PDB file of C-alpha atoms in Angstrom:
ATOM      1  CA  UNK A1239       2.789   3.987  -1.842  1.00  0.00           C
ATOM      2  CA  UNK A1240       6.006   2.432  -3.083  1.00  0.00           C
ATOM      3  CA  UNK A1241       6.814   0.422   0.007  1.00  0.00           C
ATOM      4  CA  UNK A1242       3.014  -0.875   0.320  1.00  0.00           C
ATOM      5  CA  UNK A1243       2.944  -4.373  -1.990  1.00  0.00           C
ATOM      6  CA  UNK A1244      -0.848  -4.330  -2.367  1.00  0.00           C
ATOM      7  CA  UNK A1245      -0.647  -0.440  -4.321  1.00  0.00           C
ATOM      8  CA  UNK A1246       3.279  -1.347  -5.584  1.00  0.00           C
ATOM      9  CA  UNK A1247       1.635  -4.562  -6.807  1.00  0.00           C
ATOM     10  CA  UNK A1248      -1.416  -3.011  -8.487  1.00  0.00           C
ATOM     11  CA  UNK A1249       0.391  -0.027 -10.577  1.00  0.00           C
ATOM     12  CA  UNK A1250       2.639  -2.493 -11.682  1.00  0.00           C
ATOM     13  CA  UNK A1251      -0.141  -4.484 -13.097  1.00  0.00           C
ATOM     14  CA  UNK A1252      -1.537  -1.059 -15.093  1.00  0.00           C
ATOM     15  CA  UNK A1253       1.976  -1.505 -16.383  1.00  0.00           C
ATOM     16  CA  UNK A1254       1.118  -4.995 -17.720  1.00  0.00           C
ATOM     17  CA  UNK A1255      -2.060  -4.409 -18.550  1.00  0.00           C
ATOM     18  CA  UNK A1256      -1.470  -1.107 -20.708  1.00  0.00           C
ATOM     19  CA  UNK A1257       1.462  -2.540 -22.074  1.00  0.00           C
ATOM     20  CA  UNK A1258       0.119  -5.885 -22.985  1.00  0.00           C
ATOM     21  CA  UNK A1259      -3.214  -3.981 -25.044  1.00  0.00           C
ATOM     22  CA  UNK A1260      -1.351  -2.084 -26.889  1.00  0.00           C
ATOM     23  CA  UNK A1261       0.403  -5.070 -27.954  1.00  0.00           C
ATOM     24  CA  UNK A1262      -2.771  -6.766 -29.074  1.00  0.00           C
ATOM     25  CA  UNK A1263      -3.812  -3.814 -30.993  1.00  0.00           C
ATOM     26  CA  UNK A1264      -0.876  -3.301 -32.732  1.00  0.00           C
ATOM     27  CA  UNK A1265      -0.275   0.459 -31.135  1.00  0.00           C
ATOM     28  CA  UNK A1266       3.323   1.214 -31.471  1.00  0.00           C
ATOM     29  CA  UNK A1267       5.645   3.559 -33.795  1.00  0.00           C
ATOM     30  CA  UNK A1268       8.494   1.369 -34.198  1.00  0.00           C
ATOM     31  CA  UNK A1269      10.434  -1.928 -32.907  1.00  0.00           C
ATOM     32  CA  UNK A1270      11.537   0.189 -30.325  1.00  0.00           C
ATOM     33  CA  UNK A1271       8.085   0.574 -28.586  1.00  0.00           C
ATOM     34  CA  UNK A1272       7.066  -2.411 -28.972  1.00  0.00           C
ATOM     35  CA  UNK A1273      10.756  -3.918 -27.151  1.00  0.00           C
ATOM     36  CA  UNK A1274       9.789  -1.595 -24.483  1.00  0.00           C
ATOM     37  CA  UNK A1275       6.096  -2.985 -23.943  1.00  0.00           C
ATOM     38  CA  UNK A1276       7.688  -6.518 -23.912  1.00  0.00           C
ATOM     39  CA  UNK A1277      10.314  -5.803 -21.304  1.00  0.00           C
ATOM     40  CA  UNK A1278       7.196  -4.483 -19.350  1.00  0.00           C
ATOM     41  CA  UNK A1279       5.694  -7.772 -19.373  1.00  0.00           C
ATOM     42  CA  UNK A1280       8.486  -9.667 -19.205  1.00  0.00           C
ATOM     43  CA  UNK A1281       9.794  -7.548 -15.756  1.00  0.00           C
ATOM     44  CA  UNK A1282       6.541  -7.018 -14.739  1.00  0.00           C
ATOM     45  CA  UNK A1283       5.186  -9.984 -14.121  1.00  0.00           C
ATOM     46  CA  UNK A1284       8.176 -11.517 -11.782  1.00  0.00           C
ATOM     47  CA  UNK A1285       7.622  -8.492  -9.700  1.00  0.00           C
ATOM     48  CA  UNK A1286       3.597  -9.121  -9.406  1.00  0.00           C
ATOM     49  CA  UNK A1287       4.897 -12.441  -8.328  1.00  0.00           C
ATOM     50  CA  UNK A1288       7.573 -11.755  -6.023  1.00  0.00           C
ATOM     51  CA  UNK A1289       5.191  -8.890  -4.861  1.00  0.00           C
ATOM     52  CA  UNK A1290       3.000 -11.236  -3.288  1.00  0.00           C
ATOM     53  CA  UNK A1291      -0.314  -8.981  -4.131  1.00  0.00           C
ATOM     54  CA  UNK A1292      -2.826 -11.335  -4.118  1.00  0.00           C
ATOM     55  CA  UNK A1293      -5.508  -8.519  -5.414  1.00  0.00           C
ATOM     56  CA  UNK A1294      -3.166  -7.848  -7.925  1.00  0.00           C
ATOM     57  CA  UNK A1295      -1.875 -10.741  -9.340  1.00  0.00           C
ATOM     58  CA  UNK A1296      -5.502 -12.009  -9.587  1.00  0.00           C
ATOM     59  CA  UNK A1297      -6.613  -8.645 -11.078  1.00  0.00           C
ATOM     60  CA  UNK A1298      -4.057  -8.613 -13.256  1.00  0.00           C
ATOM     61  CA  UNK A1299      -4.505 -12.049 -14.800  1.00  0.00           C
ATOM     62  CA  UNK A1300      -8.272 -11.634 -15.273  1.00  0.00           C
ATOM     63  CA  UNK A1301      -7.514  -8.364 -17.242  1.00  0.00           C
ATOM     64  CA  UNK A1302      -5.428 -10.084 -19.528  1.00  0.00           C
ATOM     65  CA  UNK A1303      -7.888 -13.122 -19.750  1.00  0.00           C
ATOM     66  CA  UNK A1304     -10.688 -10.244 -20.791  1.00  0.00           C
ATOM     67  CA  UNK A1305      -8.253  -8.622 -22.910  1.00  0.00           C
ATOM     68  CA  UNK A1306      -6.880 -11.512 -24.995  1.00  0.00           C
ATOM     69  CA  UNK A1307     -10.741 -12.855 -25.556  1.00  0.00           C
ATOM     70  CA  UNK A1308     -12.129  -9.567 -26.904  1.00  0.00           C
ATOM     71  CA  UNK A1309      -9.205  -8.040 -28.772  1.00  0.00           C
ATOM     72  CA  UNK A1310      -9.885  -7.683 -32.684  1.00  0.00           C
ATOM     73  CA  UNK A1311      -7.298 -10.398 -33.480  1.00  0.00           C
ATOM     74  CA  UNK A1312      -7.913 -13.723 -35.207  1.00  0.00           C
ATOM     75  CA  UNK A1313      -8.505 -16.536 -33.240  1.00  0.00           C
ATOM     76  CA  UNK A1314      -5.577 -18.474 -33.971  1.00  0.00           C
ATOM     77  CA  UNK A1315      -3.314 -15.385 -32.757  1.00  0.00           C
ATOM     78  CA  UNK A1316      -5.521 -15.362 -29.377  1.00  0.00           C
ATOM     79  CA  UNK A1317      -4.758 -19.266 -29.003  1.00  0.00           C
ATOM     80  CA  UNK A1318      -1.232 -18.433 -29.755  1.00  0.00           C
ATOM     81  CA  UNK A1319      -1.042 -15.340 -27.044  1.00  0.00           C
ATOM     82  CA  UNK A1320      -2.740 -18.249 -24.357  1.00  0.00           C
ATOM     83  CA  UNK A1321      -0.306 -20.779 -25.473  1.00  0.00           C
ATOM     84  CA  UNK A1322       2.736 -18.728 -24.847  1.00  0.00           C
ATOM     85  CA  UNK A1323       0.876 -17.154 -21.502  1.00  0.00           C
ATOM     86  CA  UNK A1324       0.553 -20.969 -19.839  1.00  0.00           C
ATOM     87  CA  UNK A1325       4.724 -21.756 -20.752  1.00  0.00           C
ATOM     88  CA  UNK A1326       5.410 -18.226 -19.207  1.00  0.00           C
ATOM     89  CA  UNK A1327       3.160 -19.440 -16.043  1.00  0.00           C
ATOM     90  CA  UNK A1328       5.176 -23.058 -16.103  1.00  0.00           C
ATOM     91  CA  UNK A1329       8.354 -21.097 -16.432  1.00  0.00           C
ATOM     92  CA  UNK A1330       7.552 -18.997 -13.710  1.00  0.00           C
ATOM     93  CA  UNK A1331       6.584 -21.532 -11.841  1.00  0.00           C
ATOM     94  CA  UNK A1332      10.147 -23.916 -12.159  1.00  0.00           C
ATOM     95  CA  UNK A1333      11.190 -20.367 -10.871  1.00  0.00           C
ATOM     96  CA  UNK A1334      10.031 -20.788  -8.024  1.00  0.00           C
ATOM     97  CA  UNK A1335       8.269 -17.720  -8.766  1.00  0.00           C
ATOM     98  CA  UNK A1336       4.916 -18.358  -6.948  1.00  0.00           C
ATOM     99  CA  UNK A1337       6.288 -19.431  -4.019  1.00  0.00           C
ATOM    100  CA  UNK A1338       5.902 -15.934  -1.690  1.00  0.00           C
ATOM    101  CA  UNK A1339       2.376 -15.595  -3.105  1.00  0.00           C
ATOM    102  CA  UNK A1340       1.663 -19.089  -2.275  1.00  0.00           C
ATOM    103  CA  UNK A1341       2.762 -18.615   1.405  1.00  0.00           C
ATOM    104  CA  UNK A1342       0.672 -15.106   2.050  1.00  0.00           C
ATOM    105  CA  UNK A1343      -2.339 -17.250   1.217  1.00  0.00           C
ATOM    106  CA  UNK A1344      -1.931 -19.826   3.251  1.00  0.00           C
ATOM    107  CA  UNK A1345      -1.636 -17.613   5.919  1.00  0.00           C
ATOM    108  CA  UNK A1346      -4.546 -15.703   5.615  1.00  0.00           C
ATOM    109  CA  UNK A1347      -6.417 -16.042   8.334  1.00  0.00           C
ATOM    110  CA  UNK A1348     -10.074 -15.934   6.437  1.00  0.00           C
ATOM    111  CA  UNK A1349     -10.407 -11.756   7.647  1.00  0.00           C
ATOM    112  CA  UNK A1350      -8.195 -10.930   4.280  1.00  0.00           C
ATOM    113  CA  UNK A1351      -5.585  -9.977   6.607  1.00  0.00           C
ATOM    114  CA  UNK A1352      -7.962  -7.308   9.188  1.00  0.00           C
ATOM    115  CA  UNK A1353      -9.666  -6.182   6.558  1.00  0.00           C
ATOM    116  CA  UNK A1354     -12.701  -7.158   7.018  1.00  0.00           C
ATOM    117  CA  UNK A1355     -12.488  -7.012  10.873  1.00  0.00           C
ATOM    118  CA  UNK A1356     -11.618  -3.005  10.142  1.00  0.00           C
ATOM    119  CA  UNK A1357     -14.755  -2.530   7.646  1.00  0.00           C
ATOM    120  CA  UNK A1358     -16.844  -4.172  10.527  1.00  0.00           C
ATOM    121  CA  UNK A1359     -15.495  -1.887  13.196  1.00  0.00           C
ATOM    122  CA  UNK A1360     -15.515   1.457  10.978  1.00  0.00           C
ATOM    123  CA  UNK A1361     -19.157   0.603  10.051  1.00  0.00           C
ATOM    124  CA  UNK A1362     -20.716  -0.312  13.329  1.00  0.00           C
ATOM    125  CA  UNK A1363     -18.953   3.021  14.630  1.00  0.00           C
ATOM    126  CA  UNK A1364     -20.158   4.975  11.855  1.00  0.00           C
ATOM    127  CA  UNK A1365     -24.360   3.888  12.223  1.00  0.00           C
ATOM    128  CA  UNK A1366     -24.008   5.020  15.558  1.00  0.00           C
ATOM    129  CA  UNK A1367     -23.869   8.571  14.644  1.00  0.00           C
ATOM    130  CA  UNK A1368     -27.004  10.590  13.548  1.00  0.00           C
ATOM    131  CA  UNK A1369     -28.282   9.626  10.199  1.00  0.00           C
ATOM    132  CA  UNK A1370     -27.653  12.475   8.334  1.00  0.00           C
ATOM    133  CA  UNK A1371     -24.211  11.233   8.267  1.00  0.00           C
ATOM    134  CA  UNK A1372     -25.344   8.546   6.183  1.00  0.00           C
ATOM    135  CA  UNK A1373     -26.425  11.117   3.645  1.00  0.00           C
ATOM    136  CA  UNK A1374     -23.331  13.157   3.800  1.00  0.00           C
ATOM    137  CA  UNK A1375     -20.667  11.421   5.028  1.00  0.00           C
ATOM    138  CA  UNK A1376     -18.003  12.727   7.938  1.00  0.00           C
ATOM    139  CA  UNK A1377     -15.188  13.476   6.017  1.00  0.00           C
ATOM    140  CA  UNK A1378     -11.901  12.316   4.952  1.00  0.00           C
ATOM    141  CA  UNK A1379      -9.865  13.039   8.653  1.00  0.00           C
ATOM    142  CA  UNK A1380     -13.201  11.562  10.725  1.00  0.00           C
ATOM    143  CA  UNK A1381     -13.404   8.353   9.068  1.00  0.00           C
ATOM    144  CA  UNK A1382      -9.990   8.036   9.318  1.00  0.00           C
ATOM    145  CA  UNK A1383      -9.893   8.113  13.215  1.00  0.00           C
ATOM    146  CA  UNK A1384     -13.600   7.084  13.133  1.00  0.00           C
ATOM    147  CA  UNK A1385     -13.191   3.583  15.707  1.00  0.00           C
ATOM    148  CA  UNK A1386      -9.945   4.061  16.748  1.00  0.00           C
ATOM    149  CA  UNK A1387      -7.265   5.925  18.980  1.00  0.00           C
ATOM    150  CA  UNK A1388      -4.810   6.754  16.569  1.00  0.00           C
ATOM    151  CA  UNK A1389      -6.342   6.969  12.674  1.00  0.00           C
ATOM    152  CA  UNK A1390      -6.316   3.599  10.798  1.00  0.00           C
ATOM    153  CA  UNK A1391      -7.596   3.723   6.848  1.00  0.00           C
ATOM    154  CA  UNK A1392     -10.625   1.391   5.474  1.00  0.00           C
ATOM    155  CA  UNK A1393      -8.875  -0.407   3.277  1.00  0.00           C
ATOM    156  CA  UNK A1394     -11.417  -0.404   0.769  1.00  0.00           C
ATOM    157  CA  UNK A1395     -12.653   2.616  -1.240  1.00  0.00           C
ATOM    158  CA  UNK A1396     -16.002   1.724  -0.991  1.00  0.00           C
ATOM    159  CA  UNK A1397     -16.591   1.450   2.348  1.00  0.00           C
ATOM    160  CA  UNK A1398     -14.551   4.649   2.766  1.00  0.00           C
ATOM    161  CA  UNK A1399     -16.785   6.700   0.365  1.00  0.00           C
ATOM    162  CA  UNK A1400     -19.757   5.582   1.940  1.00  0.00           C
ATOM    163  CA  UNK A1401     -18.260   6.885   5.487  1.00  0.00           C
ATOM    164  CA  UNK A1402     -16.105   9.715   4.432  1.00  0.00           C
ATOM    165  CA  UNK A1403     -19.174  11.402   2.367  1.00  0.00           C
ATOM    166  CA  UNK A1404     -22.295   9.460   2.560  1.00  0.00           C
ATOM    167  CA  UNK A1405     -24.480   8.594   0.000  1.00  0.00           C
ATOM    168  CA  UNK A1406     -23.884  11.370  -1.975  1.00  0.00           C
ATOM    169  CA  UNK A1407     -19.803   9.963  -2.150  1.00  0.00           C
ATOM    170  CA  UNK A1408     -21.076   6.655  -3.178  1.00  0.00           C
ATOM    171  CA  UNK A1409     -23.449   7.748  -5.837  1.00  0.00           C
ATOM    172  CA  UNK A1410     -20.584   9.754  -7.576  1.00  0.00           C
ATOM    173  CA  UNK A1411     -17.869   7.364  -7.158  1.00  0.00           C
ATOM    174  CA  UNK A1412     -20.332   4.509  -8.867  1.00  0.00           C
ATOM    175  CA  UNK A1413     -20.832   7.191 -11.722  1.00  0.00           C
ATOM    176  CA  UNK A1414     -16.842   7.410 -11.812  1.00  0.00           C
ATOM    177  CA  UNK A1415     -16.839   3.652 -13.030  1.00  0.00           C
ATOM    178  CA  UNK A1416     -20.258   3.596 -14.793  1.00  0.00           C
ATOM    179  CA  UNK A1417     -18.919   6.496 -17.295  1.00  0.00           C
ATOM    180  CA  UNK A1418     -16.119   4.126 -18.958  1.00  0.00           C
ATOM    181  CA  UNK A1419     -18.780   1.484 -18.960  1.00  0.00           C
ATOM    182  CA  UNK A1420     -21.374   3.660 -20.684  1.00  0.00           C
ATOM    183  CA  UNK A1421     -18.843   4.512 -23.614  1.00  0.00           C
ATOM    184  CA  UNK A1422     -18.093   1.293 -24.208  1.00  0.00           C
ATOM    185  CA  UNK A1423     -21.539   0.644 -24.686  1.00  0.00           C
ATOM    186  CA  UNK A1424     -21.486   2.532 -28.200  1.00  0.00           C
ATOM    187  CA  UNK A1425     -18.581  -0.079 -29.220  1.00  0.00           C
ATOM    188  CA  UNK A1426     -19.551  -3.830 -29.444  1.00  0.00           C
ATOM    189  CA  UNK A1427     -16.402  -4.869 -30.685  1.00  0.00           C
ATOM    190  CA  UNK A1428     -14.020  -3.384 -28.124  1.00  0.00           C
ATOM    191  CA  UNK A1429     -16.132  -3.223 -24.945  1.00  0.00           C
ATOM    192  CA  UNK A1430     -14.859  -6.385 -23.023  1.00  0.00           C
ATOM    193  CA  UNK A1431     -11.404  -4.426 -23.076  1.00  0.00           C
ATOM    194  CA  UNK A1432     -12.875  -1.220 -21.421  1.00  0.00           C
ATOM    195  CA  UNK A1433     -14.474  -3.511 -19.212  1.00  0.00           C
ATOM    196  CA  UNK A1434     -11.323  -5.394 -18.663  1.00  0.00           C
ATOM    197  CA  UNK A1435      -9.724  -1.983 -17.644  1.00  0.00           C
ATOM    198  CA  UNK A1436     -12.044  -0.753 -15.378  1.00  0.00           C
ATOM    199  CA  UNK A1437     -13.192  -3.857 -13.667  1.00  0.00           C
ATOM    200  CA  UNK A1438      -9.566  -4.000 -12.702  1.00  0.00           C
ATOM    201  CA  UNK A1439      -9.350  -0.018 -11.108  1.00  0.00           C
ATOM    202  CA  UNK A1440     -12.490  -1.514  -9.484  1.00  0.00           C
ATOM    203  CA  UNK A1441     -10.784  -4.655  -7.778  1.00  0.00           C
ATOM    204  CA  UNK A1442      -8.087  -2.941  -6.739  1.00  0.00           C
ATOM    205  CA  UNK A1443     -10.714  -0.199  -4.913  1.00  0.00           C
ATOM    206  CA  UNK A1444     -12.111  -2.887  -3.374  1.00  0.00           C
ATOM    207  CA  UNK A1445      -9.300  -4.042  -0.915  1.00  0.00           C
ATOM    208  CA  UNK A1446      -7.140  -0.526  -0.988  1.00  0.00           C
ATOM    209  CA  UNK A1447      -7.954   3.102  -1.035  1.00  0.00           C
ATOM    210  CA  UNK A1448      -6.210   4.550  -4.117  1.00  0.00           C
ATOM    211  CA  UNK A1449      -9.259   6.933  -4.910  1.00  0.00           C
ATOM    212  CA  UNK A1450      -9.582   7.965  -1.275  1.00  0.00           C
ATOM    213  CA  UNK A1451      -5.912   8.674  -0.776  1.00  0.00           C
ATOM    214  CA  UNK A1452      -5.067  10.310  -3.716  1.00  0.00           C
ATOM    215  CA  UNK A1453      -3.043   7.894  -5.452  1.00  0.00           C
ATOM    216  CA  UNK A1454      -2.597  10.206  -8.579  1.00  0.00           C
ATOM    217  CA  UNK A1455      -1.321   7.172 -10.692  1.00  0.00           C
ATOM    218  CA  UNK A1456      -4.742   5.707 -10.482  1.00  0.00           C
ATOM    219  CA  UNK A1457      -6.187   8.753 -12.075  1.00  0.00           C
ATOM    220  CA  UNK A1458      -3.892   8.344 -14.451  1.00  0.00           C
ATOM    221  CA  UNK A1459      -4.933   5.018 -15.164  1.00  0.00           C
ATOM    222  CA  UNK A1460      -8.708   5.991 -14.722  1.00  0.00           C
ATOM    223  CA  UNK A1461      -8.303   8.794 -17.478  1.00  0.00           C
ATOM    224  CA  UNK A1462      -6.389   6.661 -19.682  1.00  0.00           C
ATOM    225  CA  UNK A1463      -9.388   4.027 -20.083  1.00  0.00           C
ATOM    226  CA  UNK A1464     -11.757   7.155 -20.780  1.00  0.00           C
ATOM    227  CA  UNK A1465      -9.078   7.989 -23.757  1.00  0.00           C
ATOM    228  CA  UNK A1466      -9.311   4.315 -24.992  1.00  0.00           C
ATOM    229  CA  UNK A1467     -12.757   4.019 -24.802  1.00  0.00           C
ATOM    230  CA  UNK A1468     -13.310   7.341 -26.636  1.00  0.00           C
ATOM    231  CA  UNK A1469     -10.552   6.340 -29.199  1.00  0.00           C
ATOM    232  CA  UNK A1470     -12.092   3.095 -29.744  1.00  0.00           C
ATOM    233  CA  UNK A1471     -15.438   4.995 -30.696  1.00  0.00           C
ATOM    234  CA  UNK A1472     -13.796   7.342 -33.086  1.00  0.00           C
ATOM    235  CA  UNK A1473     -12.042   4.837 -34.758  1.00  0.00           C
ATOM    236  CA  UNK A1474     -15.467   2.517 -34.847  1.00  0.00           C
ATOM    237  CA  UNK A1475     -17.129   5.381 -36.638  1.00  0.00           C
TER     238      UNK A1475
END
């Protein structure tokens, strides 16, 4: 996972993310804590950068847009937090910063680098197969090798729950994301963070197979929103 830049890219944004709403909120011991969630940010963000992610930088800086808008701060503190977000992007920027990101989109060739080529391929293979599949799935080592010689993944969790195991995979992993969703639905005043949170986990299913493959850090990061959301509700009452 470490040497991939799309899942490097990603867990480093959970970094910035987490680190960055508990900043907002205020959620730290000492001034020792609170140095340590800066120097998250402040390395963090370089490395999205230099990562060249494009799911993740974009991910990323939509969770902090969601974050900053519907955190229980005063609105001249969120104007602030933008303010000092834009210099950081002009800094950045001067830096030369963007540049690598910059270059892996211009050289997309419109498929999202194969990706959707592979999803096209995996599901025309797979609706040529009886149609009880469709119900419960072929498995994790079929769908790997499912359309071609050697094994090739989906590249999108989505498409790989549907194939792997069928509706009944799909209908569980959409409860997986619908459960943060519904607890945030008993707090008003903090439920554009949960949805901040787990929009992101969703964006980064959509191009990568973290769920699929076991990527224990993002069920980390799942259970961590289910913590906030239930905190959030506690503290609310």
């Amino acid at each position: 996972m470490w040497e991939d830049p799309n899942y490097l890219g990603c867990v480093v944004g959970m970094g910035v993310i987490c680190a960055y709403f508990e900043l907002m909120r205020k959620n730290y011991a000492n001034k020792f804590v609170k140095l340590l969630y800066l120097f998250t940010i402040f390395i963090g963000i370089p490395m999205l950068l230099l990562n060249a992610s494009r799911g993740a930088a974009l991910s990323t800086a939509i969770g902090i847009t969601f974050i900053t808008m519907f955190s229980n701060i005063s609105n001249g503190k969120k104007i602030s937090a933008i303010i000092i977000v834009v210099i950081a992007v002009v800094i950045l920027y001067q830096l030369d910063m963007f540049s690598a990101l910059q270059e892996r989109m211009e050289s997309d060739d419109g498929t999202g680098n194969a990706r959707t080529t592979i999803w096209a391929y995996k599901t025309a293979a797979f609706f040529l197969l009886p149609t009880y599949y469709i119900i419960t799935g072929i498995g994790y080592y079929n769908g790997f090798m499912l359309g071609t010689y050697d094994g090739y993944g989906f590249h999108s969790d989505y498409v790989a729950f549907f194939v792997d195991y069928g509706i009944i995979g799909t209908l569980l992993l959409i409860t997986l994301f619908a459960y943060p969703l519904y607890l945030s639905g008993k707090n008003k005043n903090n439920r554009g963070i949960i949805y901040a949170m787990t929009f992101y986990l969703m964006a980064n299913c959509a191009t990568l197979e973290p769920l699929t493959g076991g990527r224990v850090i993002y069920f980390l990061f799942y259970l961590y929103i289910i913590i906030i959301a239930k905190k959030l509700n506690y503290n609310e009452k």
